[in-house]
Tab-separated table of C-alpha atoms in Angstrom:
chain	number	residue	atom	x	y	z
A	1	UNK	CA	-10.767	-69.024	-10.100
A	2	UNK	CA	-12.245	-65.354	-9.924
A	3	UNK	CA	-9.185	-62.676	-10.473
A	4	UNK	CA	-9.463	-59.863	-7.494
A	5	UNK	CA	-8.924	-56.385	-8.776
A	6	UNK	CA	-8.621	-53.333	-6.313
A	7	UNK	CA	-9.335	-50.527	-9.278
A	8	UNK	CA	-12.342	-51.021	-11.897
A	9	UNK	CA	-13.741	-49.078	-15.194
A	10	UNK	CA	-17.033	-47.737	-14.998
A	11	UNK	CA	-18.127	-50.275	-17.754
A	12	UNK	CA	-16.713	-52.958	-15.181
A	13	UNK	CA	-19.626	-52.076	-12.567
A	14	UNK	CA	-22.319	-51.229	-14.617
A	15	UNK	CA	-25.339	-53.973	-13.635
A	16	UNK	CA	-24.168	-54.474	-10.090
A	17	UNK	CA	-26.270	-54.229	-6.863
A	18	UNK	CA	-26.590	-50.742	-5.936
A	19	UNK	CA	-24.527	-49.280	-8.920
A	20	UNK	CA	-26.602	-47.161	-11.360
A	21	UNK	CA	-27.165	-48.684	-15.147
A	22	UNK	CA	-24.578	-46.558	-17.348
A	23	UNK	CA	-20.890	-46.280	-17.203
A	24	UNK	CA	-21.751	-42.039	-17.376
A	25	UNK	CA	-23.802	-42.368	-14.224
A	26	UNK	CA	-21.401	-44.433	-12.347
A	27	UNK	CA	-18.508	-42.016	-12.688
A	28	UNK	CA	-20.641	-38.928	-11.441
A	29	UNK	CA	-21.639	-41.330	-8.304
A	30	UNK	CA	-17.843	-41.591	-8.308
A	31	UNK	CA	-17.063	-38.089	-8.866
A	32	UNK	CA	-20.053	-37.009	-6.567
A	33	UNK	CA	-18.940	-39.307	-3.378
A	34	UNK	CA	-15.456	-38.703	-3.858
A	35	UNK	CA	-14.268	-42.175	-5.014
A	36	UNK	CA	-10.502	-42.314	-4.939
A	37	UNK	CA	-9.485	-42.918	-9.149
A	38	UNK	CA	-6.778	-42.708	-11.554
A	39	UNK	CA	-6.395	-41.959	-15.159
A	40	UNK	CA	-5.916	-44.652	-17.658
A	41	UNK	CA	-2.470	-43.960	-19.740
A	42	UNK	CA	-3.548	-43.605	-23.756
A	43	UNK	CA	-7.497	-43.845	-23.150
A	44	UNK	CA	-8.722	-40.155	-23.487
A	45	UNK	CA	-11.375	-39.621	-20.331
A	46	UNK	CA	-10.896	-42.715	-18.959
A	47	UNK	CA	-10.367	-43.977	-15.075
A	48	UNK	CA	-10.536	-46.446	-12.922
A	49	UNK	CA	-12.077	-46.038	-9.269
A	50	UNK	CA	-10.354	-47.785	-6.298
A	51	UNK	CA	-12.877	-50.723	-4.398
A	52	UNK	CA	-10.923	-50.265	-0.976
C-alpha cells in the first residue's frame, strides 16, 4: 500500500520527473513559483511544500 501525503521535504522530491536534482534547488523552484509551505517545528530551515 503506498501512504498519500499532501506536504513533502525537499529531500522527498529530489529525483522525480521534472523536479531539479538537489533538495537546495527544489526549494528555490518552491520559493521562486510560490509553492504554498510550512515550517517544520525543531528542524532549523526546514519546510515542507504542499502537492495540492
Amino acid at each position: 500500500m503506498v501512504k498519500k501525503y499532501d506536504w513533502f521535504s525537499a529531500k522527498n522530491l529530489v529525483g522525480l520527473q521534472g523536479m531539479p536534482s538537489s533538495p537546495s534547488a527544489i526549494s528555490r523552484k518552491a520559493k521562486n513559483e510560490g509553492w504554498e509551505c510550512r515550517k517544520i517545528k525543531g528542524i532549523r530551515g526546514g519546510s515542507r511544500m504542499n502537492t495540492q
